[in-house]
Short mmCIF file of C-alpha atoms and ligand atoms in Angstrom, two decimals:
data_model
loop_
_atom_site.label_atom_id
_atom_site.label_comp_id
_atom_site.label_asym_id
_atom_site.label_seq_id
_atom_site.Cartn_x
_atom_site.Cartn_y
_atom_site.Cartn_z
CA MET A 17 -90.01 -58.90 -98.50
CA PRO A 18 -88.82 -62.64 -96.89
CA LYS A 19 -89.02 -65.76 -99.32
CA HIS A 20 -91.65 -67.51 -97.36
CA ILE A 21 -93.94 -64.47 -97.22
CA ARG A 22 -93.70 -64.05 -101.01
CA SER A 23 -94.57 -67.27 -101.87
CA ALA A 24 -97.10 -67.45 -99.53
CA TRP A 25 -98.49 -63.96 -101.20
CA PHE A 26 -98.10 -65.94 -104.81
CA LYS A 27 -99.89 -68.80 -103.53
CA THR A 28 -103.04 -66.80 -102.32
CA LEU A 29 -103.21 -64.69 -105.66
CA GLY A 30 -102.76 -68.15 -107.55
CA GLN A 31 -105.72 -69.56 -105.59
CA LEU A 32 -107.53 -66.19 -106.58
CA VAL A 33 -106.85 -66.52 -109.89
CA LEU A 34 -107.73 -70.43 -110.37
CA VAL A 35 -111.00 -69.71 -108.17
CA LEU A 36 -111.51 -66.77 -110.98
CA ALA A 37 -110.78 -68.97 -113.73
CA ALA A 38 -113.23 -71.44 -112.64
CA ALA A 39 -115.92 -69.27 -112.34
CA VAL A 40 -115.12 -68.04 -116.18
CA LEU A 41 -115.33 -71.45 -117.45
CA LEU A 42 -118.52 -72.31 -115.35
CA GLY A 43 -120.13 -68.91 -116.10
CA TRP A 44 -119.20 -70.11 -120.09
CA LEU A 45 -120.41 -73.42 -120.01
CA LEU A 46 -123.86 -72.26 -118.30
CA GLY A 47 -123.88 -69.69 -120.78
CA ARG A 48 -123.91 -66.59 -118.02
CA PRO A 49 -120.28 -66.12 -117.47
CA TRP A 50 -120.78 -62.59 -115.38
CA PRO A 51 -123.08 -63.83 -112.55
CA VAL A 52 -120.94 -66.86 -112.29
CA VAL A 53 -117.73 -64.73 -111.59
CA THR A 54 -119.58 -62.30 -109.47
CA LEU A 55 -120.29 -64.96 -107.14
CA ALA A 56 -117.01 -66.30 -107.00
CA ALA A 57 -115.49 -62.87 -106.26
CA LEU A 58 -117.75 -62.42 -103.50
CA GLY A 59 -117.12 -65.92 -102.29
CA VAL A 60 -113.35 -64.93 -102.40
CA VAL A 61 -114.13 -61.70 -100.39
CA ALA A 62 -116.36 -63.49 -98.22
CA TRP A 63 -113.65 -65.93 -97.30
CA HIS A 64 -111.18 -63.68 -96.51
CA TYR A 65 -113.41 -61.34 -93.92
CA TRP A 66 -114.38 -64.59 -92.22
CA ARG A 67 -110.47 -65.41 -92.01
CA LEU A 68 -110.18 -61.69 -90.96
CA ARG A 69 -112.93 -62.16 -88.44
CA LYS A 70 -111.31 -65.15 -86.83
CA VAL A 71 -108.02 -63.41 -85.89
CA LEU A 72 -109.83 -60.10 -84.48
CA ILE A 73 -111.68 -62.97 -82.33
CA ARG A 74 -108.75 -64.90 -81.31
CA LEU A 75 -106.49 -61.26 -80.43
CA THR A 76 -109.36 -59.73 -78.52
CA ALA A 77 -110.26 -63.07 -76.40
CA ARG A 78 -106.21 -62.94 -75.99
CA GLN A 79 -106.57 -66.71 -76.65
CA ARG A 80 -103.67 -69.00 -77.42
CA ILE A 81 -102.90 -68.97 -81.13
CA GLU A 82 -102.37 -72.64 -82.46
CA PRO A 83 -99.57 -72.68 -85.01
CA ALA A 84 -101.15 -73.13 -88.66
CA HIS A 85 -100.10 -75.45 -91.01
CA GLY A 86 -100.35 -74.85 -95.13
CA ALA A 87 -100.03 -72.27 -96.75
CA GLY A 88 -101.47 -68.46 -97.95
CA VAL A 89 -101.21 -65.46 -96.30
CA TRP A 90 -103.56 -65.96 -93.67
CA ASN A 91 -102.09 -69.26 -92.00
CA GLU A 92 -98.45 -67.11 -92.81
CA LEU A 93 -100.07 -64.41 -90.50
CA ASP A 94 -101.45 -66.83 -87.72
CA ARG A 95 -97.64 -68.36 -88.13
CA LEU A 96 -96.44 -64.97 -87.37
CA LEU A 97 -98.75 -63.96 -84.51
CA TYR A 98 -97.79 -67.30 -82.53
CA ARG A 99 -94.45 -66.40 -82.52
CA SER A 100 -94.82 -63.25 -81.50
CA GLN A 101 -97.10 -64.82 -78.79
CA SER A 102 -95.15 -67.31 -78.20
CA GLU A 103 -92.22 -64.92 -77.60
CA MET A 104 -93.74 -62.42 -75.83
CA ARG A 105 -94.93 -65.20 -73.17
CA ALA A 106 -91.36 -66.23 -72.85
CA ARG A 107 -90.03 -62.79 -72.10
CA LYS A 108 -92.92 -62.44 -69.77
CA ARG A 109 -91.85 -65.82 -68.33
CA ARG A 110 -88.29 -64.35 -68.14
CA LEU A 111 -89.50 -61.43 -66.32
CA LEU A 112 -91.49 -62.92 -63.76
CA ASP A 113 -88.83 -65.26 -62.49
CA MET A 114 -86.55 -62.33 -62.30
CA LEU A 115 -88.93 -60.44 -60.05
CA ARG A 116 -89.79 -63.34 -58.15
CA ALA A 117 -85.81 -63.80 -57.61
CA TYR A 118 -85.56 -60.05 -56.40
CA ARG A 119 -88.29 -60.36 -54.35
CA ALA A 120 -87.14 -63.45 -52.69
CA ALA A 121 -84.07 -61.85 -52.07
CA ALA A 122 -85.22 -58.74 -50.67
CA ALA A 123 -87.62 -60.63 -48.52
CA ALA A 124 -84.78 -63.03 -47.13
CA LEU A 125 -82.80 -59.58 -46.44
CA PRO A 126 -82.20 -59.65 -42.56
CA ASP A 127 -83.36 -55.99 -42.22
CA ALA A 128 -86.82 -54.72 -42.66
CA VAL A 129 -87.42 -53.37 -46.15
CA VAL A 130 -90.78 -51.41 -46.82
CA VAL A 131 -91.79 -49.80 -49.78
CA VAL A 132 -93.80 -46.77 -49.46
CA ASP A 133 -95.62 -44.48 -51.75
CA ARG A 134 -93.92 -41.27 -52.05
CA ASN A 135 -97.39 -39.24 -52.24
CA THR A 136 -99.53 -40.98 -50.19
CA GLN A 137 -96.99 -42.40 -47.56
CA ARG A 138 -98.75 -45.66 -47.76
CA VAL A 139 -97.07 -49.14 -47.62
CA GLN A 140 -96.63 -50.77 -50.96
CA TRP A 141 -95.00 -53.99 -49.87
CA PHE A 142 -92.35 -55.26 -47.15
CA ASN A 143 -90.40 -58.05 -46.38
CA LYS A 144 -90.36 -60.72 -43.74
CA ALA A 145 -87.80 -59.20 -41.58
CA ALA A 146 -90.24 -56.04 -41.11
CA THR A 147 -92.54 -57.97 -39.29
CA THR A 148 -90.42 -59.22 -36.47
CA LEU A 149 -88.38 -55.30 -36.48
CA LEU A 150 -91.26 -53.26 -37.25
CA GLY A 151 -94.53 -55.67 -36.29
CA LEU A 152 -96.02 -54.85 -39.81
CA GLN A 153 -98.73 -57.48 -41.07
CA GLN A 154 -100.44 -58.29 -43.75
CA GLN A 155 -103.52 -56.15 -43.10
CA ASP A 156 -101.27 -53.39 -43.09
CA LEU A 157 -100.87 -53.23 -47.19
CA GLY A 158 -102.13 -50.03 -48.26
CA GLY A 159 -102.09 -48.35 -45.18
CA PRO A 160 -100.11 -45.21 -43.87
CA VAL A 161 -97.02 -45.97 -42.62
CA SER A 162 -96.98 -43.27 -39.92
CA GLN A 163 -99.75 -44.67 -38.30
CA ARG A 164 -98.59 -48.34 -38.18
CA LEU A 165 -95.59 -47.20 -36.99
CA ASN A 166 -96.73 -44.74 -34.93
CA SER A 167 -94.37 -45.26 -31.42
CA LEU A 168 -91.32 -44.45 -34.23
CA SER A 169 -92.75 -40.69 -34.50
CA LEU A 170 -91.94 -41.04 -37.76
CA SER A 171 -94.49 -38.57 -39.67
CA HIS A 172 -91.77 -35.39 -38.67
CA TRP A 173 -89.03 -37.68 -40.25
CA LEU A 174 -90.98 -38.73 -43.38
CA ALA A 175 -91.95 -35.30 -43.94
CA ALA A 176 -88.41 -34.33 -44.30
CA GLY A 177 -87.99 -36.51 -47.17
CA ARG A 178 -84.85 -37.06 -48.88
CA ASN A 179 -83.19 -34.67 -46.82
CA ALA A 180 -83.95 -36.78 -43.60
CA GLU A 181 -80.80 -37.95 -41.56
CA PRO A 182 -80.89 -41.45 -40.82
CA MET A 183 -82.45 -42.40 -37.23
CA LEU A 184 -79.86 -44.05 -35.58
CA ASP A 185 -80.97 -45.41 -32.29
CA ALA A 186 -85.00 -45.69 -32.40
CA ILE A 187 -86.82 -48.35 -30.16
CA SER A 188 -88.72 -51.38 -32.48
CA PRO A 189 -92.72 -50.89 -32.25
CA ALA A 190 -92.70 -54.65 -32.60
CA ASP A 191 -90.22 -55.18 -29.45
CA PRO A 192 -88.89 -52.86 -27.08
CA ASP A 193 -85.68 -54.85 -26.43
CA LEU A 194 -85.15 -54.12 -30.03
CA ARG A 195 -82.98 -51.24 -31.16
CA LEU A 196 -83.21 -50.06 -34.82
CA ASN A 197 -81.43 -47.66 -37.25
CA LEU A 198 -83.83 -46.40 -39.64
CA ARG A 199 -82.86 -44.86 -43.26
CA LEU A 200 -85.09 -43.24 -45.90
CA ILE A 201 -83.91 -43.97 -49.45
CA PRO A 202 -85.97 -42.34 -52.18
CA TYR A 203 -84.91 -44.64 -55.09
CA SER A 204 -87.98 -43.37 -57.88
CA ASP A 205 -90.11 -40.00 -58.09
CA GLN A 206 -92.80 -42.33 -56.77
CA TYR A 207 -91.49 -44.62 -54.02
CA TRP A 208 -89.17 -44.62 -51.19
CA LEU A 209 -87.70 -47.45 -49.75
CA LEU A 210 -87.74 -47.43 -45.55
CA VAL A 211 -85.08 -49.65 -44.26
CA ALA A 212 -84.28 -50.63 -40.40
CA ARG A 213 -81.61 -52.59 -39.09
CA ASP A 214 -81.35 -54.08 -35.92
CA VAL A 215 -78.35 -52.34 -34.12
CA SER A 216 -79.45 -54.09 -30.71
CA LYS A 217 -76.24 -56.21 -30.55
CA MET A 218 -73.77 -53.56 -31.71
CA LEU A 219 -75.29 -50.72 -28.93
CA ARG A 220 -75.14 -53.89 -26.30
CA LEU A 221 -71.19 -54.08 -27.65
CA GLU A 222 -70.79 -50.48 -27.50
CA GLN A 223 -72.28 -50.44 -23.96
CA MET A 224 -69.89 -53.39 -23.03
CA ARG A 225 -66.71 -51.14 -24.35
CA GLN A 226 -67.92 -48.34 -22.68
CA ASP A 227 -68.20 -50.20 -19.32
CA PHE A 228 -65.18 -51.73 -19.60
CA VAL A 229 -63.33 -48.51 -20.29
CA ALA A 230 -65.11 -46.63 -17.26
CA ASN A 231 -64.61 -49.85 -14.92
CA VAL A 232 -60.74 -49.94 -15.54
CA SER A 233 -60.26 -46.08 -15.69
CA HIS A 234 -62.27 -45.98 -12.22
CA GLU A 235 -60.41 -49.13 -10.63
CA LEU A 236 -56.85 -47.15 -12.00
CA ARG A 237 -57.36 -44.23 -10.31
CA THR A 238 -56.95 -45.73 -6.42
CA PRO A 239 -53.98 -47.46 -7.20
CA LEU A 240 -52.37 -44.10 -9.15
CA THR A 241 -53.31 -41.97 -6.28
CA VAL A 242 -51.04 -44.37 -3.69
CA ILE A 243 -48.24 -44.16 -5.90
CA HIS A 244 -48.44 -40.64 -6.51
CA GLY A 245 -48.91 -40.23 -3.04
CA TYR A 246 -45.78 -42.29 -1.90
CA LEU A 247 -43.90 -40.53 -4.45
CA ASP A 248 -44.74 -36.95 -3.39
CA MET A 249 -43.88 -37.95 -0.20
CA LEU A 250 -40.11 -39.02 -1.59
CA ASP A 251 -37.68 -36.01 -0.75
CA PRO A 252 -35.06 -36.61 -3.76
CA THR A 253 -32.42 -34.72 -1.61
CA ASP A 254 -32.53 -37.59 0.63
CA PHE A 255 -31.40 -39.57 -2.37
CA PRO A 256 -29.56 -37.30 -4.72
CA GLU A 257 -28.34 -40.02 -6.94
CA TRP A 258 -32.02 -40.77 -7.38
CA ALA A 259 -33.27 -37.74 -8.12
CA PRO A 260 -33.56 -37.78 -12.02
CA ILE A 261 -35.76 -41.12 -11.66
CA LEU A 262 -37.90 -39.74 -9.18
CA ALA A 263 -38.70 -36.92 -11.18
CA GLU A 264 -39.11 -39.02 -14.12
CA MET A 265 -41.61 -41.34 -11.82
CA GLN A 266 -43.62 -38.33 -10.91
CA ARG A 267 -43.78 -37.09 -14.12
CA GLN A 268 -45.10 -40.57 -15.79
CA SER A 269 -47.64 -40.70 -12.82
CA GLN A 270 -48.91 -37.25 -13.49
CA ARG A 271 -49.74 -38.25 -16.81
CA MET A 272 -50.87 -41.63 -15.98
CA THR A 273 -53.24 -39.75 -13.75
CA GLN A 274 -54.25 -36.94 -16.21
CA LEU A 275 -55.06 -40.11 -19.17
CA VAL A 276 -57.07 -41.95 -16.39
CA GLU A 277 -59.02 -38.82 -15.62
CA ASP A 278 -59.51 -38.13 -19.44
CA LEU A 279 -60.59 -41.26 -19.92
CA LEU A 280 -63.28 -40.66 -16.95
CA THR A 281 -64.45 -37.82 -18.66
CA LEU A 282 -65.18 -39.35 -22.05
CA SER A 283 -67.03 -42.13 -20.70
CA ARG A 284 -68.89 -39.72 -18.72
CA LEU A 285 -69.63 -37.91 -21.40
CA GLU A 286 -70.42 -40.79 -23.78
CA ALA A 287 -72.98 -41.67 -21.25
CA GLN A 288 -75.04 -38.42 -21.10
CA ASP A 289 -77.59 -37.62 -23.83
CA SER A 290 -78.26 -34.17 -22.79
CA LEU A 291 -76.43 -31.50 -20.55
CA PRO A 292 -77.96 -29.23 -17.71
CA ASP A 293 -78.98 -25.88 -19.89
CA GLU A 294 -76.96 -23.18 -17.41
CA SER A 295 -76.31 -19.58 -18.48
CA VAL A 296 -72.79 -19.73 -19.51
CA ALA A 297 -71.23 -16.09 -18.39
CA MET A 298 -68.49 -16.00 -21.13
CA ALA A 299 -66.57 -12.94 -19.73
CA PRO A 300 -65.54 -14.65 -16.54
CA MET A 301 -65.02 -17.73 -18.79
CA LEU A 302 -62.71 -15.82 -21.10
CA ALA A 303 -60.74 -14.75 -17.91
CA THR A 304 -60.65 -18.13 -16.59
CA LEU A 305 -59.16 -18.98 -19.78
CA LYS A 306 -56.87 -16.74 -19.88
CA ARG A 307 -55.34 -17.06 -16.48
CA GLU A 308 -54.93 -21.07 -17.35
CA ALA A 309 -52.95 -20.35 -20.22
CA GLU A 310 -50.72 -17.95 -18.75
CA ALA A 311 -50.25 -20.63 -15.97
CA LEU A 312 -49.40 -23.18 -18.63
CA SER A 313 -47.45 -20.89 -21.34
CA GLN A 314 -45.06 -19.44 -17.83
CA HIS A 315 -44.51 -15.95 -19.88
CA ARG A 316 -43.42 -17.69 -23.27
CA HIS A 317 -46.19 -16.72 -25.46
CA ALA A 318 -48.34 -13.45 -25.85
CA LEU A 319 -52.15 -13.96 -24.76
CA VAL A 320 -54.90 -11.78 -26.86
CA VAL A 321 -58.36 -12.45 -25.16
CA GLN A 322 -61.18 -10.57 -27.83
CA ASP A 323 -64.44 -10.30 -26.29
CA GLU A 324 -66.66 -9.36 -28.99
CA ALA A 325 -69.79 -10.71 -28.98
CA GLY A 326 -71.62 -9.22 -26.19
CA CYS A 327 -73.50 -12.47 -25.69
CA ASP A 328 -73.50 -15.62 -23.29
CA LEU A 329 -74.53 -19.18 -23.86
CA TRP A 330 -76.85 -21.64 -22.85
CA GLY A 331 -74.96 -25.03 -21.76
CA SER A 332 -73.35 -26.93 -19.44
CA ASN A 333 -70.44 -24.36 -17.26
CA LYS A 334 -68.18 -27.49 -16.34
CA GLU A 335 -68.36 -29.31 -19.79
CA LEU A 336 -67.71 -26.25 -21.98
CA HIS A 337 -65.02 -25.05 -19.77
CA SER A 338 -63.34 -28.19 -20.06
CA ALA A 339 -63.52 -28.06 -24.02
CA PHE A 340 -62.59 -24.42 -24.36
CA SER A 341 -59.82 -25.20 -21.81
CA ASN A 342 -58.50 -28.31 -24.01
CA LEU A 343 -58.32 -26.31 -27.04
CA VAL A 344 -56.35 -23.31 -25.27
CA SER A 345 -54.00 -25.78 -23.41
CA ASN A 346 -53.08 -27.67 -26.72
CA ALA A 347 -52.67 -23.97 -28.44
CA VAL A 348 -49.83 -23.37 -25.68
CA ARG A 349 -48.23 -26.60 -25.79
CA TYR A 350 -48.41 -26.84 -29.62
CA THR A 351 -47.12 -23.39 -30.38
CA PRO A 352 -42.82 -22.58 -30.15
CA VAL A 353 -41.67 -19.74 -27.39
CA GLY A 354 -42.56 -16.36 -28.65
CA GLY A 355 -45.79 -17.47 -30.43
CA THR A 356 -49.01 -15.45 -29.91
CA ILE A 357 -52.34 -17.44 -28.87
CA THR A 358 -55.60 -15.10 -29.59
CA LEU A 359 -58.73 -16.03 -28.13
CA THR A 360 -61.69 -14.55 -29.92
CA PHE A 361 -65.37 -14.61 -28.95
CA ALA A 362 -67.83 -13.15 -31.63
CA ARG A 363 -71.02 -13.16 -33.11
CA GLU A 364 -71.65 -15.06 -36.23
CA GLY A 365 -75.30 -14.12 -37.76
CA ASP A 366 -77.64 -15.09 -34.92
CA GLY A 367 -75.16 -17.39 -33.15
CA ALA A 368 -71.90 -17.32 -31.65
CA VAL A 369 -68.23 -18.56 -32.61
CA LEU A 370 -65.24 -19.10 -30.09
CA SER A 371 -61.76 -19.33 -31.47
CA VAL A 372 -58.56 -19.88 -30.41
CA ARG A 373 -56.16 -19.01 -32.73
CA ASP A 374 -52.38 -19.81 -32.45
CA THR A 375 -49.14 -19.49 -34.25
CA GLY A 376 -48.03 -22.60 -33.72
CA TYR A 377 -46.42 -25.77 -35.58
CA GLY A 378 -49.59 -26.23 -37.48
CA ILE A 379 -51.24 -29.56 -38.13
CA PRO A 380 -50.84 -31.00 -42.07
CA GLN A 381 -54.27 -31.14 -43.86
CA SER A 382 -54.25 -35.23 -44.31
CA HIS A 383 -54.52 -35.45 -40.41
CA LEU A 384 -57.70 -33.31 -39.99
CA PRO A 385 -60.08 -35.53 -40.88
CA ARG A 386 -59.43 -37.75 -37.89
CA ILE A 387 -57.83 -35.53 -35.18
CA THR A 388 -60.66 -35.72 -33.18
CA GLU A 389 -60.27 -39.40 -32.84
CA ARG A 390 -59.41 -40.64 -29.42
CA PHE A 391 -55.36 -40.83 -29.01
CA TYR A 392 -55.04 -39.92 -33.04
CA ARG A 393 -52.08 -37.73 -32.79
CA VAL A 394 -49.71 -35.78 -35.33
CA SER A 395 -46.61 -36.54 -33.64
CA THR A 396 -46.92 -39.20 -30.73
CA SER A 397 -43.62 -37.66 -29.48
CA ARG A 398 -44.10 -34.03 -29.74
CA SER A 399 -47.78 -34.58 -27.90
CA ARG A 400 -45.96 -36.94 -25.18
CA GLU A 401 -43.53 -34.36 -24.97
CA SER A 402 -45.96 -31.55 -23.94
CA GLY A 403 -47.90 -33.76 -21.50
CA GLY A 404 -50.92 -34.61 -23.90
CA THR A 405 -52.78 -37.86 -23.47
CA GLY A 406 -54.53 -37.64 -27.09
CA LEU A 407 -57.87 -37.47 -25.54
CA GLY A 408 -58.70 -33.50 -25.77
CA LEU A 409 -60.37 -33.36 -28.81
CA SER A 410 -61.76 -36.29 -28.14
CA ILE A 411 -63.50 -34.70 -25.09
CA VAL A 412 -63.90 -31.39 -27.42
CA LYS A 413 -66.19 -33.07 -29.90
CA HIS A 414 -67.98 -35.26 -27.35
CA VAL A 415 -68.98 -32.02 -25.31
CA LEU A 416 -69.65 -30.01 -28.60
CA ASN A 417 -72.22 -32.57 -29.61
CA LEU A 418 -74.04 -32.21 -26.20
CA HIS A 419 -74.60 -28.86 -27.35
CA GLN A 420 -75.24 -29.18 -30.99
CA ALA A 421 -72.40 -27.23 -31.61
CA ARG A 422 -69.53 -27.41 -34.50
CA LEU A 423 -66.17 -27.75 -34.57
CA GLU A 424 -64.18 -26.30 -37.44
CA ILE A 425 -60.48 -26.98 -37.76
CA GLU A 426 -57.91 -24.28 -40.24
CA SER A 427 -54.26 -25.01 -40.12
CA GLU A 428 -51.07 -24.11 -41.96
CA VAL A 429 -47.98 -26.29 -41.06
CA GLY A 430 -45.68 -23.57 -39.67
CA GLN A 431 -48.00 -20.87 -39.72
CA GLY A 432 -50.35 -22.00 -36.97
CA SER A 433 -53.91 -23.20 -36.34
CA VAL A 434 -57.53 -22.07 -35.90
CA PHE A 435 -59.89 -24.09 -33.93
CA SER A 436 -63.50 -22.58 -34.04
CA ILE A 437 -66.79 -23.73 -32.37
CA HIS A 438 -69.78 -22.89 -33.79
CA PHE A 439 -72.94 -22.09 -31.54
CA ASN A 440 -76.89 -22.18 -32.86
CA PRO A 441 -78.93 -18.92 -31.97
CA GLU A 442 -80.89 -21.32 -29.65
CA ARG A 443 -77.58 -21.73 -27.56
CA VAL A 444 -77.32 -17.65 -27.48
CA HIS A 445 -78.66 -15.03 -24.88
CA PRO A 446 -78.36 -11.58 -24.44
CA ARG A 447 -75.26 -10.73 -21.66
CA GLU A 448 -77.07 -10.24 -18.42
CA PRO A 449 -75.76 -7.01 -16.50
CA ALA A 450 -73.52 -9.29 -13.59
CA SER A 451 -71.55 -11.18 -16.63
CA ALA A 452 -71.42 -7.88 -18.22
CA SER A 453 -69.54 -6.15 -15.37
CA SER A 454 -66.87 -8.76 -14.62
CA GLN A 455 -66.16 -8.43 -18.33
CA LEU A 456 -64.49 -5.41 -17.04
CA GLN A 457 -62.66 -7.87 -14.74
CA GLY A 458 -62.18 -10.39 -17.47
CA HIS A 459 -59.99 -7.69 -19.33
CA THR A 460 -57.74 -6.65 -16.78
CA ALA A 461 -57.22 -10.59 -15.47
P1 ADP B 1 -52.90 -34.46 -26.81
O1 ADP B 1 -53.40 -34.62 -25.75
O2 ADP B 1 -52.19 -35.42 -27.51
O3 ADP B 1 -52.86 -32.83 -27.36
P2 ADP B 1 -55.52 -33.72 -28.74
O4 ADP B 1 -56.72 -34.97 -28.54
O5 ADP B 1 -55.58 -32.93 -27.86
O6 ADP B 1 -54.31 -34.77 -27.72
O7 ADP B 1 -54.95 -33.35 -29.86
C1 ADP B 1 -54.54 -34.36 -30.72
C2 ADP B 1 -53.46 -34.13 -31.57
O8 ADP B 1 -53.66 -32.87 -32.46
C3 ADP B 1 -52.54 -33.79 -30.59
O9 ADP B 1 -51.50 -34.84 -30.22
C4 ADP B 1 -51.71 -32.73 -32.13
O10 ADP B 1 -50.60 -33.39 -32.58
C5 ADP B 1 -52.99 -32.41 -32.67
N1 ADP B 1 -53.32 -30.57 -32.57
C6 ADP B 1 -54.34 -30.39 -31.95
N2 ADP B 1 -54.00 -29.46 -31.33
C7 ADP B 1 -52.96 -28.50 -31.82
C8 ADP B 1 -52.56 -27.01 -32.51
N3 ADP B 1 -53.11 -25.80 -31.59
N4 ADP B 1 -51.89 -26.88 -33.17
C9 ADP B 1 -50.67 -28.02 -33.57
N5 ADP B 1 -51.19 -29.12 -33.06
C10 ADP B 1 -52.44 -29.57 -32.64
#
């Protein structure tokens, strides 16, 4: 027991002893000691009850307890209560200040932040930016979030909950000129954070970049055609000493034309949200790819086509052909003479997979994550030598995105690579009889 508590106890006990002694003395003087002592003892008990009542009343009424002066256990209890009350108040004030600072920071964020109750999906809190970006008003507090943000068709997205992918390009319900990037972050068992970021400026810049590339490519096309045309008219036999230079000029202008064509293809694909859903007959497609590979390979490789799926696809004939032929031409160009290129179309569950396997140079693992970026090459010199533009796999990726398909690359340096395109079941349909008959032609082509 601390010293001051012990002395308070002694003081109280001392008071009791003094009162009882005085009562005994008074009782003895009056000649009736017991009634006086009993009365004094009752008085002491009553006084203690009165102090206890006072403490209880103060605590129940949450009254501010004043620091007590004087000694004794009751004063000591008052002092202790006052101390713990002051400490609690200070802690509460600190917490409130902290909470206010957090709220002020969240309110000042340029992104819209909305706290949504996970079970009821009602708005619990939102910051200032949520008013400008999402149009939420004070009266929306406590209301269902999907009803307030109806135009964003949030309900489906909220239902997906934790697994929801960010909504990348949504039109703001507050201003149709604003484009938003929405994310749902579950931050506790009870609450979700809905964060909306204004990406209008970024999208405008991206659009400007796309327009610039498309315009430059388009403008380069005509002068290149003229240069190409004049170069074709020049006969190297007329200028034997210029023959190698002319051949190089022709090769380079061809490369530039291919580059411009690929850039235009990419711009066209980027500008599209979806492609026509045609029936893509895979047997003739595989036959065409084989013919193209043979033309490129010039009998330097063995070419094998395995058509095992017995189904066709839904998609754009033109774009899918461009994606497949990019993979096939890469396989030919990055496989040394004598290698084998195998083109397989097979079922994969209810979906389908088209894979292009080669026994070529292969790609080091470290390059695989970036291989589909524009102009990304494992070896610039080898790509140039083989007539590559560095845009082929970018085109493949864009075409596949528009078909909700996935590209998988497996590769081992010195052993070869497998590029597989995985199609969802929705993209697959049974082969039509006409296409089945051309399958035979495909195999004999
Ligand atoms: P490029 O026009 O240079 O071929 P791509 O975008 O088609 O551009 O390919 C990017 C890079 O990926 C190529 O430069 C090459 O290094 C590598 N690559 C693509 N396909 C293969 C393959 N089948 N085998 C080995 N490397 C490949």
